[in-house]
Structure formats: C-alpha cells, structure tokens
PDB file of C-alpha atoms in Angstrom:
ATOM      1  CA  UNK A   1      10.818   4.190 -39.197  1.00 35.00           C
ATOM      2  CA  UNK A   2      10.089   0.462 -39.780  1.00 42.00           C
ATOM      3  CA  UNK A   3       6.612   0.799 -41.242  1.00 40.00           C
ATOM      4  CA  UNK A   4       7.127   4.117 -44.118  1.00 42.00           C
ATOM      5  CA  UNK A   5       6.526   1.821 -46.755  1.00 43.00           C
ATOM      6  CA  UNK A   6       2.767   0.778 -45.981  1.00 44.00           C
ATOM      7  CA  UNK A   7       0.887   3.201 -47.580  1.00 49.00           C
ATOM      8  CA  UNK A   8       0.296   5.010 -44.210  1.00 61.00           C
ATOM      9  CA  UNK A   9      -1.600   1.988 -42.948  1.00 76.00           C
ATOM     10  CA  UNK A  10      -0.205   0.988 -39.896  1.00 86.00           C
ATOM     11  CA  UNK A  11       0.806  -2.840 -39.812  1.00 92.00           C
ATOM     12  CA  UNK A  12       1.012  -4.706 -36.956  1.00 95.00           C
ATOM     13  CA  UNK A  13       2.609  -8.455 -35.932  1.00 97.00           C
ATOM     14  CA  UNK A  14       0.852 -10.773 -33.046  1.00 97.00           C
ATOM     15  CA  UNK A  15       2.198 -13.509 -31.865  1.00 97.00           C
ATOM     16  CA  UNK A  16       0.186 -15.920 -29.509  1.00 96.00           C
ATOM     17  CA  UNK A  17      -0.413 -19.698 -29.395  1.00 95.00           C
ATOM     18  CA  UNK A  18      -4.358 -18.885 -28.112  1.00 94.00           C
ATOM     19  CA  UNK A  19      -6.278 -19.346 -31.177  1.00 95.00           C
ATOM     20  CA  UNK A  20      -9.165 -17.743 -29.242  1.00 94.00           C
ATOM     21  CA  UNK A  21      -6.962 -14.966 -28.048  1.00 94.00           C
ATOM     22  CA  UNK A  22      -5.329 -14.052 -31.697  1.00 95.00           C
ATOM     23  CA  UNK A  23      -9.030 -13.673 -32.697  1.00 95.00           C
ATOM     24  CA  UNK A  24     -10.297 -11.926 -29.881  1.00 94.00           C
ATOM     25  CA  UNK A  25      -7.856  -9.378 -30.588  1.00 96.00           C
ATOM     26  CA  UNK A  26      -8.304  -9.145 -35.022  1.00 96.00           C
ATOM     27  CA  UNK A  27     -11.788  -8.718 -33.903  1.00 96.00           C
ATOM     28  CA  UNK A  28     -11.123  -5.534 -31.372  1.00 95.00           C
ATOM     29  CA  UNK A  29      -7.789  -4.073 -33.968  1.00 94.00           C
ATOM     30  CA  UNK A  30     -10.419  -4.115 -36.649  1.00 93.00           C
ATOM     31  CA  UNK A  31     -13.134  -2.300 -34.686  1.00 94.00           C
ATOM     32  CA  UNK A  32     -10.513   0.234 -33.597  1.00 92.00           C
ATOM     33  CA  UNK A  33      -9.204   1.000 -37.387  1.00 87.00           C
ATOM     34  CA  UNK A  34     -10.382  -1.301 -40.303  1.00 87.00           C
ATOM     35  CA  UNK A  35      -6.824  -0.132 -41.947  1.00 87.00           C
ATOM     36  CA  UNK A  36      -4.346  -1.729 -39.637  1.00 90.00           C
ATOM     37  CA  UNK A  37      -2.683  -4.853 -41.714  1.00 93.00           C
ATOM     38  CA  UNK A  38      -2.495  -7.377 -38.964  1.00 95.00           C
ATOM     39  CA  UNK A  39      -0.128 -10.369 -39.422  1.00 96.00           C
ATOM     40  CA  UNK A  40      -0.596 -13.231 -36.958  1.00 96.00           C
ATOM     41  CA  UNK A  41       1.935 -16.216 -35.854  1.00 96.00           C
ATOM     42  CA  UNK A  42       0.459 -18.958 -33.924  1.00 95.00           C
ATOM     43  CA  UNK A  43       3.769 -19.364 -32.261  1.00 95.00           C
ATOM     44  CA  UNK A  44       7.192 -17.942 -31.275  1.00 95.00           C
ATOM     45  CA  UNK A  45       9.112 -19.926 -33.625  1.00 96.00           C
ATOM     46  CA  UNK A  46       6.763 -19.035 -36.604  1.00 95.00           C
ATOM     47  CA  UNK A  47       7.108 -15.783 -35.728  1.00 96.00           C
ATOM     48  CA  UNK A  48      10.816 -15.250 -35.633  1.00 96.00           C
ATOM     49  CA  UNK A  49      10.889 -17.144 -39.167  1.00 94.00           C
ATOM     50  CA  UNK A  50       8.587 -14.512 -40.470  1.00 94.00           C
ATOM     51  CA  UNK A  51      10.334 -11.640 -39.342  1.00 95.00           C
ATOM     52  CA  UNK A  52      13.947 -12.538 -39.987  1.00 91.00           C
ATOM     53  CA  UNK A  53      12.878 -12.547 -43.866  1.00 91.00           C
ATOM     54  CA  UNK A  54      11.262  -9.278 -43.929  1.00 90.00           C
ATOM     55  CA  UNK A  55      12.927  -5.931 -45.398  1.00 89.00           C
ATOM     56  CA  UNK A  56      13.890  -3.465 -43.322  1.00 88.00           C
ATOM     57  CA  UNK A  57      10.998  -1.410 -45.391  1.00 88.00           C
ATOM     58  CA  UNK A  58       8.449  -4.180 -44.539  1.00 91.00           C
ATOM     59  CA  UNK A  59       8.810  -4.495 -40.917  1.00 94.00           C
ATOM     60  CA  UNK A  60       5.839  -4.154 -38.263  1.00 94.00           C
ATOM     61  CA  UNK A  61       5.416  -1.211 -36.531  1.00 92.00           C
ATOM     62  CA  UNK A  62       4.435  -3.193 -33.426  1.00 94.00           C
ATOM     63  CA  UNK A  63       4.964  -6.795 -32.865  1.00 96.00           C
ATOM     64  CA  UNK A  64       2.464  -8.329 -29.766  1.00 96.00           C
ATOM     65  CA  UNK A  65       4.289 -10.957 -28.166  1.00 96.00           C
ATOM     66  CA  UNK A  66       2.445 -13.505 -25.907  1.00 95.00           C
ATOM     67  CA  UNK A  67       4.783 -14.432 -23.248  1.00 94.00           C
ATOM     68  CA  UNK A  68       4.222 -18.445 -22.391  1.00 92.00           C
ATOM     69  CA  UNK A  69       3.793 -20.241 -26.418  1.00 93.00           C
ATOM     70  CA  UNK A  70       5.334 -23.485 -26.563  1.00 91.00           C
ATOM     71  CA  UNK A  71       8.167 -23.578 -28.896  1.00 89.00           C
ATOM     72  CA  UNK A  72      10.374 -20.129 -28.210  1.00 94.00           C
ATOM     73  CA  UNK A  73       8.648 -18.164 -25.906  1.00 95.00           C
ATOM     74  CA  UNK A  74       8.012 -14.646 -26.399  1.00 95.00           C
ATOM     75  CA  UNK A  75      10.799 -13.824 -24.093  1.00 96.00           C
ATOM     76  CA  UNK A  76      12.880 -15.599 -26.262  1.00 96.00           C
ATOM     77  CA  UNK A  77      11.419 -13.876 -29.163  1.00 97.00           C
ATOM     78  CA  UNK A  78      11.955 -10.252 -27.491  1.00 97.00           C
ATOM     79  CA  UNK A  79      16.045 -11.829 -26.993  1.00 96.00           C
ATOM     80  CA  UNK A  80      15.987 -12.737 -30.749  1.00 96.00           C
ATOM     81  CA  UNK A  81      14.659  -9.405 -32.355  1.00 96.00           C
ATOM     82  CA  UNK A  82      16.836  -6.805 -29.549  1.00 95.00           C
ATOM     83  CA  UNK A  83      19.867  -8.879 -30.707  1.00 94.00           C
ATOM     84  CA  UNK A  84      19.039  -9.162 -34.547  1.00 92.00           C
ATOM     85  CA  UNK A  85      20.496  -6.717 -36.343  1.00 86.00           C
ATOM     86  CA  UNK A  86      19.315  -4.305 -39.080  1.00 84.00           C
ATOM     87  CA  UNK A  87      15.904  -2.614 -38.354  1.00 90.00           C
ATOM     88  CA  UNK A  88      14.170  -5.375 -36.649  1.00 93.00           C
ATOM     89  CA  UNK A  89      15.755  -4.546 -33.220  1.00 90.00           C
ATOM     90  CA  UNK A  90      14.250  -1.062 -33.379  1.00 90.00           C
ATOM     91  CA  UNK A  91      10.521  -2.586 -33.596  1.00 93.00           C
ATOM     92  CA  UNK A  92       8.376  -1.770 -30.731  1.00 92.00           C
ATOM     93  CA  UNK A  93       7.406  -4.567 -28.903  1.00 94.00           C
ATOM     94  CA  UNK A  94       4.411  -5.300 -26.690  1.00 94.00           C
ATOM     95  CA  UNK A  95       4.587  -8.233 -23.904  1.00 94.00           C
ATOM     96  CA  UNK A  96       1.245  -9.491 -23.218  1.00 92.00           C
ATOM     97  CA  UNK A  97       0.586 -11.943 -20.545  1.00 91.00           C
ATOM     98  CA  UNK A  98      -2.453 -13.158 -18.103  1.00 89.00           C
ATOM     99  CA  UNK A  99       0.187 -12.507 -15.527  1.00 86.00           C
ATOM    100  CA  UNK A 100       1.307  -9.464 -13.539  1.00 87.00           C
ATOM    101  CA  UNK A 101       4.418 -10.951 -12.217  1.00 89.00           C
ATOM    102  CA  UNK A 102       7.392  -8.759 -11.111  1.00 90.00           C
ATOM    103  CA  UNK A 103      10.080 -11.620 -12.386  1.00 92.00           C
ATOM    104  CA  UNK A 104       8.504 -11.488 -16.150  1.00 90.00           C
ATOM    105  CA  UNK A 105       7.919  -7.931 -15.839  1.00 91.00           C
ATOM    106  CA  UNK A 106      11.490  -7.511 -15.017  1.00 91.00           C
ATOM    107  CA  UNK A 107      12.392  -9.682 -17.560  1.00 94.00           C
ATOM    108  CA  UNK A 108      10.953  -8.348 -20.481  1.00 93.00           C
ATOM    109  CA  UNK A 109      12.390  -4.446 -19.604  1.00 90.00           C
ATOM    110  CA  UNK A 110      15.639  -5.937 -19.122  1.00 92.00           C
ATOM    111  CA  UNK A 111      15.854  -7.543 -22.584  1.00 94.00           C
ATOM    112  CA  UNK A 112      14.230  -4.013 -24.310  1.00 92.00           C
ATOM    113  CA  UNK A 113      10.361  -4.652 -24.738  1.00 93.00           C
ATOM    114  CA  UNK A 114       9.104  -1.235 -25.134  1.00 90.00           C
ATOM    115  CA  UNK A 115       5.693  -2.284 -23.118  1.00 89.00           C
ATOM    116  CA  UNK A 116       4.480  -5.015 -20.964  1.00 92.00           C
ATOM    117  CA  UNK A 117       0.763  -5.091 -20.674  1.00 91.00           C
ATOM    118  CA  UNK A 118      -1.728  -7.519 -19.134  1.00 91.00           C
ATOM    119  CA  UNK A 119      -3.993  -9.189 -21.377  1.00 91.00           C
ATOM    120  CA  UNK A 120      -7.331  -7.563 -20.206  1.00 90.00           C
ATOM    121  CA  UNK A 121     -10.717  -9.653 -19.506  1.00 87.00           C
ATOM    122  CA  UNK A 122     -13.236  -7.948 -21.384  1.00 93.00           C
ATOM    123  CA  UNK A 123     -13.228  -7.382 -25.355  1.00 94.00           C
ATOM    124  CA  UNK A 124     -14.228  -3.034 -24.341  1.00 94.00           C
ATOM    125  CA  UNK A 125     -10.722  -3.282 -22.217  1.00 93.00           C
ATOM    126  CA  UNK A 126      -8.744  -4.884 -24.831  1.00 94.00           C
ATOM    127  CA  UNK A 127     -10.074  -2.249 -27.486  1.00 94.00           C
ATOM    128  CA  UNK A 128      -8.762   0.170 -24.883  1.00 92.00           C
ATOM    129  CA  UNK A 129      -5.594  -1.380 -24.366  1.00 91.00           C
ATOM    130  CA  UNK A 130      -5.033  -1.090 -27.918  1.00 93.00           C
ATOM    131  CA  UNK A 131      -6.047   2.298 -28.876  1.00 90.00           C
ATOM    132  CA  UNK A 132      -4.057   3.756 -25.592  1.00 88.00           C
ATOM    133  CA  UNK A 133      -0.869   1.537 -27.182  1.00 87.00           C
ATOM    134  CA  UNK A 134      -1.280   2.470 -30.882  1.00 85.00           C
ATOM    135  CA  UNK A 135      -1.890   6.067 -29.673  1.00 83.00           C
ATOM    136  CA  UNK A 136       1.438   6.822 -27.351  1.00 75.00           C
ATOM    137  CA  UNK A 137       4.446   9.051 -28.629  1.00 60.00           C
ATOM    138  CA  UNK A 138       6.735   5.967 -28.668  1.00 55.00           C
ATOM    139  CA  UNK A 139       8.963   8.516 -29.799  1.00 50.00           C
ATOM    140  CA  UNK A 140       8.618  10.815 -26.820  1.00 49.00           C
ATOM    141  CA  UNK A 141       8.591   7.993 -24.306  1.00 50.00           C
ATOM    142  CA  UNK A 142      12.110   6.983 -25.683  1.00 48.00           C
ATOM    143  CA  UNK A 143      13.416  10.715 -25.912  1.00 45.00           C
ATOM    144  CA  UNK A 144      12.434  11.292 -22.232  1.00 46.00           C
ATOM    145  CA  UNK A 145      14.076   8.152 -21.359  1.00 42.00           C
ATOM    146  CA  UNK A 146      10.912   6.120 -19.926  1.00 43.00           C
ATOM    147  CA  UNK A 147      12.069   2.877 -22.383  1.00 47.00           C
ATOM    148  CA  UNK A 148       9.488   1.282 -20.607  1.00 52.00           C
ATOM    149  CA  UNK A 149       5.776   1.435 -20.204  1.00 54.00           C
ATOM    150  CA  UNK A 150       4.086  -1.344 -17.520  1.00 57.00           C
ATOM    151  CA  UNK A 151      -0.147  -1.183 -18.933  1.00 56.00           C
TER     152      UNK A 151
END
C-alpha cells in the first residue's frame, strides 16, 4: 500500500482553500488519533505539486479534496492523480463539498474518487465523518465492487 513506510502512523493529505475549514478539520483528525501525520495544501495547484514529488513509499493514505478552490479544482485534482501514473493513482481519495449535487457527485465517481462526502456542520459530525472514513475496509469496498461510497 501507499502509506507502509510511516511507521504505522497513518498519514493523511487535505486539500482546501478554507483556511477555517483546513483547521476545523487538524483540530477534529487530532482529537480522533494524535498519530495521524496530516499534510495540508491551501489549494489544488499546491497540492498536485506536492504530490507529484513524493515516492511511491511516501504517499498519503488518503488525500481530502475540497471540490470548488480557485486555481485547479479538486475535480481537476481527482483527473490529475487517477491519470498519474505510479502509485499515486491508487490513493484513496475523499471529495468533500458543502454541496450534495447529483452533477458533482456524478462527477467525482466517474473520474475514480473512492468517496464523496458532504462537509458536515458541526465539529462532533465532522469527527464522525472522519472516524467512519478512516475506519472502512477500503479494501473490501473495492473487492466487492462498491468503488464508490456517497457519506
């Protein structure tokens, strides 16, 4: 897998433009395990530069994509690391958005993210969100062919 060579701590990529937001969720990752190594880009484009020079043996386990960021959104991003090649396109990859659209819902299963969740309100339903994501038998989910999971 992408994230063997961590020690067993679990490292983790966000992406999102919402200052507010990217702290919002350090705060509820580090109440759900103080060992997650959480890596932050304040936009698409500094995301995609930071991951393109990454080892194959250094890659996130999960990368959280926001969907709207100015710059490359993270629809673009998801486009970028499914058509990348070496161990980057086998990431899992979260969609978050304040939208429940069907078009960008649509979207991000036809270009491979392996979830699509709804940013929640409340800090007790992002903790949630996160410990039900970090949690799930990615592995199972893609054996059984469900590639994707709508939270």
């Amino acid at each position: 897998m992408a994230f063997d060579n961590h020690n067993s701590q679990r490292f983790i990529y966000l992406a999102d433009d919402d200052s507010d937001d990217r702290d919002f969720f350090a705060d509820a990752m580090l109440e759900i395990d103080r060992n997650v190594i959480l890596k932050q880009a304040q936009d698409g484009m500094h995301l995609m530069d930071n991951l393109l020079t990454l080892s194959r043996s250094d890659l996130p386990e999960f990368i959280f994509l926001d969907i709207n960021m100015p710059g490359k959104s993270g629809l673009e991003c998801l486009e970028e690391i499914r058509s990348s090649e070496g161990g980057l396109k086998e990431v899992n990859v979260v969609m978050l958005s304040t939208s429940s659209d069907p078009e960008n819902i649509q979207k991000a299963l036809d270009l491979g993210a392996t979830c699509y969740a709804v940013k929640p309100s409340s800090f007790e339903k992002l903790k949630s969100l996160l410990e039900e994501v970090l949690s799930m038998d990615l592995v199972g989910i893609i054996r059984d062919k469900r590639k994707f999971l709508l939270l």
